[in-house]
CSV table of C-alpha atoms and ligand atoms in Angstrom, one decimal:
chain,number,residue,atom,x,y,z
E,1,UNK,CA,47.6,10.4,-19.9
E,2,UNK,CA,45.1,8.7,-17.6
E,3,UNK,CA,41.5,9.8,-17.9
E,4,UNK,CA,41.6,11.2,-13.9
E,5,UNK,CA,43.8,12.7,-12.2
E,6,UNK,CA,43.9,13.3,-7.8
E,7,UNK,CA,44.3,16.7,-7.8
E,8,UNK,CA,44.3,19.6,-5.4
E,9,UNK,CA,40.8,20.3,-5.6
E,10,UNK,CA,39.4,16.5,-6.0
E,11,UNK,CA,39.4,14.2,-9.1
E,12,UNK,CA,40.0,15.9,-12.2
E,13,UNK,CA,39.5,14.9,-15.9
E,14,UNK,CA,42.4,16.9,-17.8
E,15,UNK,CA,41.0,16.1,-21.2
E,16,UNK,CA,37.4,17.5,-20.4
E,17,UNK,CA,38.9,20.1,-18.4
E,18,UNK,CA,35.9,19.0,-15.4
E,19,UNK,CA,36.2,17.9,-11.9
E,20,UNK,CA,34.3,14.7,-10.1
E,21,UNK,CA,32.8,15.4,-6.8
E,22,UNK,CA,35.4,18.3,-6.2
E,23,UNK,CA,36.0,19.2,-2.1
E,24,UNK,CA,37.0,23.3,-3.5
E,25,UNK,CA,35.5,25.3,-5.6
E,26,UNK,CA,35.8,24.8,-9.6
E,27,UNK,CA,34.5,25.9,-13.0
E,28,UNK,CA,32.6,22.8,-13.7
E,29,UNK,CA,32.0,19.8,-11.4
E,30,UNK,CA,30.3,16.9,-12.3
E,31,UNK,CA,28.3,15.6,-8.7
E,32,UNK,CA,27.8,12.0,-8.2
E,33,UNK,CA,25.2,12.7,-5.0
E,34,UNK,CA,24.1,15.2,-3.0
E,35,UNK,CA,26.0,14.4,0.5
E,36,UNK,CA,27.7,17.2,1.8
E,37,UNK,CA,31.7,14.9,1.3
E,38,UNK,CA,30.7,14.9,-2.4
E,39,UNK,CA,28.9,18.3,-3.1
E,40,UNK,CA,31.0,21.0,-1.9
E,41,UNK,CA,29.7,24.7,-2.6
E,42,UNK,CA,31.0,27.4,-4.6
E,43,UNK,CA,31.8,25.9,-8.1
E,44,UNK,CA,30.0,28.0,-11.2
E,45,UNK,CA,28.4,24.8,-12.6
E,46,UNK,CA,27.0,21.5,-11.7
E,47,UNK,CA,26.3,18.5,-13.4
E,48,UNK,CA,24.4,15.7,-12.3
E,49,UNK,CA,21.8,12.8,-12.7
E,50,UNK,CA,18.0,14.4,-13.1
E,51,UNK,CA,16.7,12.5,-10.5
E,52,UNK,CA,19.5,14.2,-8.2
E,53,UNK,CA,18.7,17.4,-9.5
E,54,UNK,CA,16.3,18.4,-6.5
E,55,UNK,CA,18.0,17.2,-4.0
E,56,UNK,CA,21.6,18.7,-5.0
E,57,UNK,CA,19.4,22.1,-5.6
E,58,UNK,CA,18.1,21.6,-1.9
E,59,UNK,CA,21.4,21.4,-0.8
E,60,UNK,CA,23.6,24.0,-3.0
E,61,UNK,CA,23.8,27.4,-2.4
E,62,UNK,CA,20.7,29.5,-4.0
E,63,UNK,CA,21.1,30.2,-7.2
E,64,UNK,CA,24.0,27.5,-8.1
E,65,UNK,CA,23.9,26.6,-11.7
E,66,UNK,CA,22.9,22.9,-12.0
E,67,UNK,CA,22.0,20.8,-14.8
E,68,UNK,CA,20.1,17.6,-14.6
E,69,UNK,CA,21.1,15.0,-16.7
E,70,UNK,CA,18.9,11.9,-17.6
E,71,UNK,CA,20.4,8.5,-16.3
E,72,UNK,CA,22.2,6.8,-19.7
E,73,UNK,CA,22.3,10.0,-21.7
E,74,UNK,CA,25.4,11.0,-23.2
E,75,UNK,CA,26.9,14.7,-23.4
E,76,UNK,CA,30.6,15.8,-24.8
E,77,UNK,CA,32.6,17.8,-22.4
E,78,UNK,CA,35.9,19.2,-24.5
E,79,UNK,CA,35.3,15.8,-26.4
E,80,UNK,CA,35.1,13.5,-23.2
E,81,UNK,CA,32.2,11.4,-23.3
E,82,UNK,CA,30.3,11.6,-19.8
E,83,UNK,CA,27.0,9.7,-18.7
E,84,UNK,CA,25.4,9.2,-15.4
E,85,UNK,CA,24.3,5.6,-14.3
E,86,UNK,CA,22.3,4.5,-10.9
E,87,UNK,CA,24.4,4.0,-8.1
E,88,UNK,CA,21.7,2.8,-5.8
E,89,UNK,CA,23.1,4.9,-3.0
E,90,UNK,CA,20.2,7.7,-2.3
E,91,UNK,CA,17.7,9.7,-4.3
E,92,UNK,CA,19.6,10.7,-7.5
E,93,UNK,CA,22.8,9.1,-6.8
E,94,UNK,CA,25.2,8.2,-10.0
E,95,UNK,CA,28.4,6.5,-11.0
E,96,UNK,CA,30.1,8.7,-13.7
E,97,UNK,CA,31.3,7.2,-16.9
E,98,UNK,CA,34.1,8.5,-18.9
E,99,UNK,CA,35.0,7.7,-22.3
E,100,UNK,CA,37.7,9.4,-23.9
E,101,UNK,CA,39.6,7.6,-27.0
E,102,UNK,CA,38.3,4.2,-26.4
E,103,UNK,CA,39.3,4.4,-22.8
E,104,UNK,CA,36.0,3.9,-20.1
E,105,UNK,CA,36.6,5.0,-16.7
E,106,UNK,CA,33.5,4.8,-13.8
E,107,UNK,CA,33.8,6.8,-10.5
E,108,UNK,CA,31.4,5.2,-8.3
E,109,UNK,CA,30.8,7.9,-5.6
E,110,UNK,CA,28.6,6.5,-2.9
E,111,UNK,CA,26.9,2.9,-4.0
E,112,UNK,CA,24.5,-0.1,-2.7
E,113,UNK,CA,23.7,-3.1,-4.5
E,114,UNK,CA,20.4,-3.5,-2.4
E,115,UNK,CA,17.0,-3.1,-2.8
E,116,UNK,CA,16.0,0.5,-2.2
E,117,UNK,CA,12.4,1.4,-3.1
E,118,UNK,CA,13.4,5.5,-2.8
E,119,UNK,CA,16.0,5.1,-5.5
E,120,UNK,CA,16.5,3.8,-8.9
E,121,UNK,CA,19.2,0.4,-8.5
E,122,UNK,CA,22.7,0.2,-8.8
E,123,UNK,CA,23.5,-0.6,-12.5
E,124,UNK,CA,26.9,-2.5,-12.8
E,125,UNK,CA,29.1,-0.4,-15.8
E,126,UNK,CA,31.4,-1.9,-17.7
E,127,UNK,CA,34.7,-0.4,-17.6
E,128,UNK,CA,38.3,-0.2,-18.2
E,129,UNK,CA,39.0,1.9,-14.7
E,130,UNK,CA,36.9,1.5,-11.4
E,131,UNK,CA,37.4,4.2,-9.0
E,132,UNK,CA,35.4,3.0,-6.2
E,133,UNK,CA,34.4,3.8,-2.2
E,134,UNK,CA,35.4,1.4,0.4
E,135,UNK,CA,33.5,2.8,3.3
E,136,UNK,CA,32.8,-0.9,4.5
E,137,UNK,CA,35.8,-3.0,3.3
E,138,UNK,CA,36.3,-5.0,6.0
E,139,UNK,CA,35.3,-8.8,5.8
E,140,UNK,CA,33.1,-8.6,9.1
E,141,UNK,CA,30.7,-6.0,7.2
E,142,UNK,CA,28.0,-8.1,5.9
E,143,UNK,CA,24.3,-6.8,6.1
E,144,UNK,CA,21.7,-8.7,7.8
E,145,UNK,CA,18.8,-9.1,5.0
E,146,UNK,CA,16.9,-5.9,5.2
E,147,UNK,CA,13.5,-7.6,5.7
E,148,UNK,CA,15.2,-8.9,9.3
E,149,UNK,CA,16.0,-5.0,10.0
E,150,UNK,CA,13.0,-3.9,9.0
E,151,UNK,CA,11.0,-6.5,11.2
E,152,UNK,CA,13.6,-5.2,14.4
E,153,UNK,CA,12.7,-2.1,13.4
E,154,UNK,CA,8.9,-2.1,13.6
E,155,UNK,CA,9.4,-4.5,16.4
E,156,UNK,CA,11.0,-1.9,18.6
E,157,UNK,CA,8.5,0.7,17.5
E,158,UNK,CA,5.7,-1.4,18.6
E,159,UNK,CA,7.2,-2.4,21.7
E,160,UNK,CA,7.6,1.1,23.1
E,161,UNK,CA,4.5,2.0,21.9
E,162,UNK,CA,2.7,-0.2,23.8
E,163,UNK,CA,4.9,1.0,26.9
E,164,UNK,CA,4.1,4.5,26.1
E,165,UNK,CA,7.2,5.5,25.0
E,166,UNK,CA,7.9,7.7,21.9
E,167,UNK,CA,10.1,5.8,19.5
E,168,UNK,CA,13.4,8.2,18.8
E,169,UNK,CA,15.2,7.1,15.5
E,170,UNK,CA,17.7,9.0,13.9
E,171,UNK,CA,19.2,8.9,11.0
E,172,UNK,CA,21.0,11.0,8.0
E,173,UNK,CA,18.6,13.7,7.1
E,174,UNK,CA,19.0,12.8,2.9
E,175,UNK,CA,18.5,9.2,1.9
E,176,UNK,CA,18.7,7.0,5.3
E,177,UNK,CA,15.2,9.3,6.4
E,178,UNK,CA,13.3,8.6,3.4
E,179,UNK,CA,14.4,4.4,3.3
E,180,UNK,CA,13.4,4.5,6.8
E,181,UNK,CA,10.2,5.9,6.5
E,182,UNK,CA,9.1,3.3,3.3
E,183,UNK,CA,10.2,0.7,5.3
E,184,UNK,CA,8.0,1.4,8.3
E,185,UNK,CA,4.8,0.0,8.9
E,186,UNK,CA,2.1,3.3,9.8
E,187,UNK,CA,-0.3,1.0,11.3
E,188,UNK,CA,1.5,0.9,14.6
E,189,UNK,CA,1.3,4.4,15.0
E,190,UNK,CA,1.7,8.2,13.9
E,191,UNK,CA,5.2,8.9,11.6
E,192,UNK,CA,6.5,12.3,12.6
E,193,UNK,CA,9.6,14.1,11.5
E,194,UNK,CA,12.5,16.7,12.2
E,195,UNK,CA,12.1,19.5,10.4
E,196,UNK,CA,15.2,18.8,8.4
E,197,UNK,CA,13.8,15.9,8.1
E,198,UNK,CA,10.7,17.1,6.8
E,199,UNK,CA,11.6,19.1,3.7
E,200,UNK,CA,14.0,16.4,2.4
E,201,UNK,CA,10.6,13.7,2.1
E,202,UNK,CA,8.6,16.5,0.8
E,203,UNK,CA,11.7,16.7,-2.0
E,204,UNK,CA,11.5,12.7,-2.5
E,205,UNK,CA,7.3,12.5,-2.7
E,206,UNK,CA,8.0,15.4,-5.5
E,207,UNK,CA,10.3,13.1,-7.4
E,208,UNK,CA,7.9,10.8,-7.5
E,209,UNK,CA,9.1,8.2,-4.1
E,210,UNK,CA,5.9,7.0,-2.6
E,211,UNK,CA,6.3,7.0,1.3
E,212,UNK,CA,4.0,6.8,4.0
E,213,UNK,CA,2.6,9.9,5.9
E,214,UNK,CA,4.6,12.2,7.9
E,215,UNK,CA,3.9,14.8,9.9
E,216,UNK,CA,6.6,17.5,11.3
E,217,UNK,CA,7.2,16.9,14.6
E,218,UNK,CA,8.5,20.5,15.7
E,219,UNK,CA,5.0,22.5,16.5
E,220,UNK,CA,3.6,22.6,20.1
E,221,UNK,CA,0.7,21.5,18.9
E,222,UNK,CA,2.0,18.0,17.9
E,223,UNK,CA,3.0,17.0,21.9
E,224,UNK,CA,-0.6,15.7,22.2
E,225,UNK,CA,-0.2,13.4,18.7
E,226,UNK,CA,3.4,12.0,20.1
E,227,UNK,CA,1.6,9.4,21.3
E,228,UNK,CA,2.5,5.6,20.1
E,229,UNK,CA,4.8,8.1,17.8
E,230,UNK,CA,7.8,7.3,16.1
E,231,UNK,CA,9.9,10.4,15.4
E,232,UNK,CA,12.6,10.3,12.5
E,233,UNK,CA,15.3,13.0,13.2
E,234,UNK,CA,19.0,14.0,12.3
E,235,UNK,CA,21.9,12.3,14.6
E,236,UNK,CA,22.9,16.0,15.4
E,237,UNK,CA,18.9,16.0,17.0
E,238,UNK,CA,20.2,13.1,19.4
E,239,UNK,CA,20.3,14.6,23.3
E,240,UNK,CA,19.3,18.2,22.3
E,241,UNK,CA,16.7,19.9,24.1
E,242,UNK,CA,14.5,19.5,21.0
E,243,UNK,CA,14.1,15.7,21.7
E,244,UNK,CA,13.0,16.5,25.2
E,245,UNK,CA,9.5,17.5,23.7
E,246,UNK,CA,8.4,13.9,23.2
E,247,UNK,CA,9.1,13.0,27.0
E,248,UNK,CA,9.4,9.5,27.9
E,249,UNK,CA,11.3,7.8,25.0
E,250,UNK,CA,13.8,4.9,23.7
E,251,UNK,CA,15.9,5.9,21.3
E,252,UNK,CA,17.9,3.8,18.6
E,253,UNK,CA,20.7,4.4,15.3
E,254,UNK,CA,20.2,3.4,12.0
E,255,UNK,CA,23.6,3.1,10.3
E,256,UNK,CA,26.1,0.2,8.9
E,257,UNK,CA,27.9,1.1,12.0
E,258,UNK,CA,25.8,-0.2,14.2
E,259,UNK,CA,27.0,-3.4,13.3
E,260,UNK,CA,29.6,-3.1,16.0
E,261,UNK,CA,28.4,-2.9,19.4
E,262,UNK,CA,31.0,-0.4,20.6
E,263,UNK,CA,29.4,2.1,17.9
E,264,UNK,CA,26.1,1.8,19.8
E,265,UNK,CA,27.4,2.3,23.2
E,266,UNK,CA,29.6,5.0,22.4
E,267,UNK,CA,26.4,7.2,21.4
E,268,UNK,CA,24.9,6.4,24.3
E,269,UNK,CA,21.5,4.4,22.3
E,270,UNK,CA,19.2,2.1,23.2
E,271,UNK,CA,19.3,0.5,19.9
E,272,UNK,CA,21.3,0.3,16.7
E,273,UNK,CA,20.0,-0.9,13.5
E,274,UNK,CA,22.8,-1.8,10.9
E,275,UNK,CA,21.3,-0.2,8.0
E,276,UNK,CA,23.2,1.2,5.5
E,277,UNK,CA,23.5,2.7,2.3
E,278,UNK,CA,27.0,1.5,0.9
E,279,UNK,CA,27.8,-1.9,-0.4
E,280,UNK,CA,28.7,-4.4,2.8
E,281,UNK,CA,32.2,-6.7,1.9
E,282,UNK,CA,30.7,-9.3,-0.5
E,283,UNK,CA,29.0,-6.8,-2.5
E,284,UNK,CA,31.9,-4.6,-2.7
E,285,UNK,CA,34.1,-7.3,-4.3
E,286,UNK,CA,31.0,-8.5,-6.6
E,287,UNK,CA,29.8,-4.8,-7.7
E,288,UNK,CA,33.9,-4.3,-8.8
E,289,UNK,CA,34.2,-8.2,-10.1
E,290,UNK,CA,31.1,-6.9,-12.3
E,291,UNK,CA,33.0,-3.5,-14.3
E,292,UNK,CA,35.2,-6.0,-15.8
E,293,UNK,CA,37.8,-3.2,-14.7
E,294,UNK,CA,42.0,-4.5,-14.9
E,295,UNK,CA,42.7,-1.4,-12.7
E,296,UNK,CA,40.9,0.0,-9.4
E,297,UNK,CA,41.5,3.2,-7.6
E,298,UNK,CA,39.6,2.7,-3.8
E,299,UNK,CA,39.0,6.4,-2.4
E,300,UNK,CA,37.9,6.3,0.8
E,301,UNK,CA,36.8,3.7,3.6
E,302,UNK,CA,39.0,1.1,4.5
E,303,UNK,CA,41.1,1.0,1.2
E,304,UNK,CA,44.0,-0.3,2.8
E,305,UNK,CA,42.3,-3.8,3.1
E,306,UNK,CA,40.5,-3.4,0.0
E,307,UNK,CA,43.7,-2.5,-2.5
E,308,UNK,CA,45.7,-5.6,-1.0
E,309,UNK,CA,42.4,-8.0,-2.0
E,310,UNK,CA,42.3,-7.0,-5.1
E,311,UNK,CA,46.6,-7.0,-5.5
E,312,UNK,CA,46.3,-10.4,-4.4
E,313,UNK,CA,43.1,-10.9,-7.1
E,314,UNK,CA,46.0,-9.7,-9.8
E,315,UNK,CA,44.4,-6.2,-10.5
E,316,UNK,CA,46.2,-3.1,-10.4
E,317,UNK,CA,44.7,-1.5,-7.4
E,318,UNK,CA,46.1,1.5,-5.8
E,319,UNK,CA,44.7,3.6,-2.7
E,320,UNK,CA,43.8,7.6,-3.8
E,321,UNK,CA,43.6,9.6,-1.0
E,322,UNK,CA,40.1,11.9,-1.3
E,323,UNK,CA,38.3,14.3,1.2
E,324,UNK,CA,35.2,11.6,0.8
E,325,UNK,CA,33.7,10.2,3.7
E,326,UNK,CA,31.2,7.7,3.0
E,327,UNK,CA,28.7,7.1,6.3
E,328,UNK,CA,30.2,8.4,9.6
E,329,UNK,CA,29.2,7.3,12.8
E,330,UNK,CA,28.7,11.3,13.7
E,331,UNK,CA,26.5,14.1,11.7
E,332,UNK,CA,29.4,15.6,9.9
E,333,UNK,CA,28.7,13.5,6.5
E,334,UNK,CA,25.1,14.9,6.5
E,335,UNK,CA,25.5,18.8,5.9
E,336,UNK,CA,25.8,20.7,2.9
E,337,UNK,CA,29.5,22.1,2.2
E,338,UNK,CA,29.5,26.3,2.1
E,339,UNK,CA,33.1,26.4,1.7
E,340,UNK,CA,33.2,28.9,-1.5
E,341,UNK,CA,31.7,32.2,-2.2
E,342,UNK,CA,31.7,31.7,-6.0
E,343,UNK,CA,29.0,33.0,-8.0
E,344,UNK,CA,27.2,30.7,-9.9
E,345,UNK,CA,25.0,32.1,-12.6
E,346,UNK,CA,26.9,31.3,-15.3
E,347,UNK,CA,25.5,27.8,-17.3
E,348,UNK,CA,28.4,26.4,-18.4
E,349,UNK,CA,27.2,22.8,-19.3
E,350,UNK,CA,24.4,24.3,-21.4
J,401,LIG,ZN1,26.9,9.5,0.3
């Protein structure tokens, strides 16, 4: 009996009677990160890392039962072995390992293999099964070094301030944000935020992430400080009214799917930046090369491409169709999922 099954509900462990990053309500989910594609509301009880802890609790229902597990520690579920390692992906994020009778399996959830100074880096697990993302499997995906899209980054920032122009740059409200804000440089001008935004970095600065200063950008009183600003907001913020408040402005993307120029011109920027937080094509096939793994299940992305690389590699690759998303190129992957009503006040992983 293989350690996961794809189930109605998302990836379930028989043995352990648990479910990985379930898209329906369950009695016991294990979380690999707090995105709304692998969080779904409703279950009675969550596990996940203890960095992720805040975050997830941010982003659950009130009152969801959640327990925070360190990174490396083991717990028994029904006899399964399960521990949560860095997946390098956003605050908290973690590949799952399974062992169960000498067999190791690792679902990946979302992962980067890059430097990321607002989360702990992606740890390469050996396993026996690799169930991995593929949100970027395509051969032309492969990231600029992140000191070049930093420097475009500040560049443009510093360009429009000295035009007088307020610096627009949007990006998903948990994890992109907070990477954007530590890599900016606050001596070209004030950092303000989206509400949204906002309460997400005052989550990370509790964890521990140091960042520069923000300020929320959503009071009146704030117009006058808008100058030589950069404001970090949500793509949903892009072309509402609330934008209008910081008149004359350029505005930009920062995503892996800005890569492509068509992505860019279909949203209407003035810049992309092709930032992501998911492995690009080289360090997809490295980060998998690394488990050791003779079989590979590829969940979401472009699996297609992906499963016949790895055929051709000799592994036993197969494509497992999941409700995961990985980064869009809209807002949908950035909310929370309130799709149960379960009550959650029972501690079942206690
Ligand atoms: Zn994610």
């Amino acid at each position: 009996m293989p350690l996961l099954t794809l189930a109605d509900r998302g990836l379930y462990c028989e043995p352990g009677d648990f479910y990985v990053d379930p898209w329906e309500p369950v009695d016991r989910a294990v979380i690999t990160h707090a995105h709304g594609d692998h969080a779904t509301w409703g279950s009675r009880a969550y596990l996940t890392s203890e960095p992720g802890e805040s975050v997830l609790r941010a982003r659950m229902e009130p009152g969801a039962s959640i327990r925070g597990l360190p990174y490396g520690e083991t717990i028994s579920v029904n006899g399964v072995t399960v521990s949560l390692h860095p997946a390098g992906h956003i605050l908290g994020s973690a590949q799952i390992r399974l062992v169960h009778r000498g067999e190791v399996w690792v679902v990946s959830g979302d992962y980067k293999t890059d430097p990321d100074p607002t989360c702990t880096p992606f740890e390469p697990v050996r396993c026996h099964t690799f169930i991995t993302e593929s949100t970027f499997g395509l051969p032309i995906y492969r990231w600029p070094p992140q000191s070049e899209i930093f420097a475009e980054i500040n560049g443009w920032w510093r360009a429009n301030a000295a035009a007088g122009k307020t610096s627009m740059l949007y990006g998903y409200t948990l994890g992109k944000a907070q990477r954007l804000i530590a890599g900016l440089d606050p001596a070209i001008g004030p950092i303000l935020t989206h509400g949204a935004v906002e309460r997400m970095t005052a989550i990370y600065r509790s964890a521990g992430i140091l960042l520069p200063a923000t300020s929320y950008a959503g009071t009146a009183e704030r117009r006058a400080e808008t100058k030589r600003a950069i404001v970090i907001a949500p793509p949903h913020a892009s072309g509402s009214s609330w934008t209008r408040r910081f008149g004359s402005q350029s505005t930009a993307f920062a995503s892996g799917w800005m890569l492509v120029r068509g992505a860019r011109r279909r949203r209407a920027l003035d810049r992309g930046f092709a930032l992501s937080d998911h492995v690009d094509w080289p360090s997809l096939l490295a980060a998998i090369d690394a488990t050791g793994a003779e079989e590979v299940w590829v969940t979401h992305g472009f699996t297609g491409p992906v499963v016949r690389w790895l055929r051709e590699r000799g592994l036993d690759a197969r494509e497992v169709q999941t409700r995961f998303e990985g980064e869009r190129d809209d807002e949908a992957a950035d909310e929370a999922g309130p799709l149960g009503s379960g009550t959650a006040e029972q501690e079942v992983y206690s």
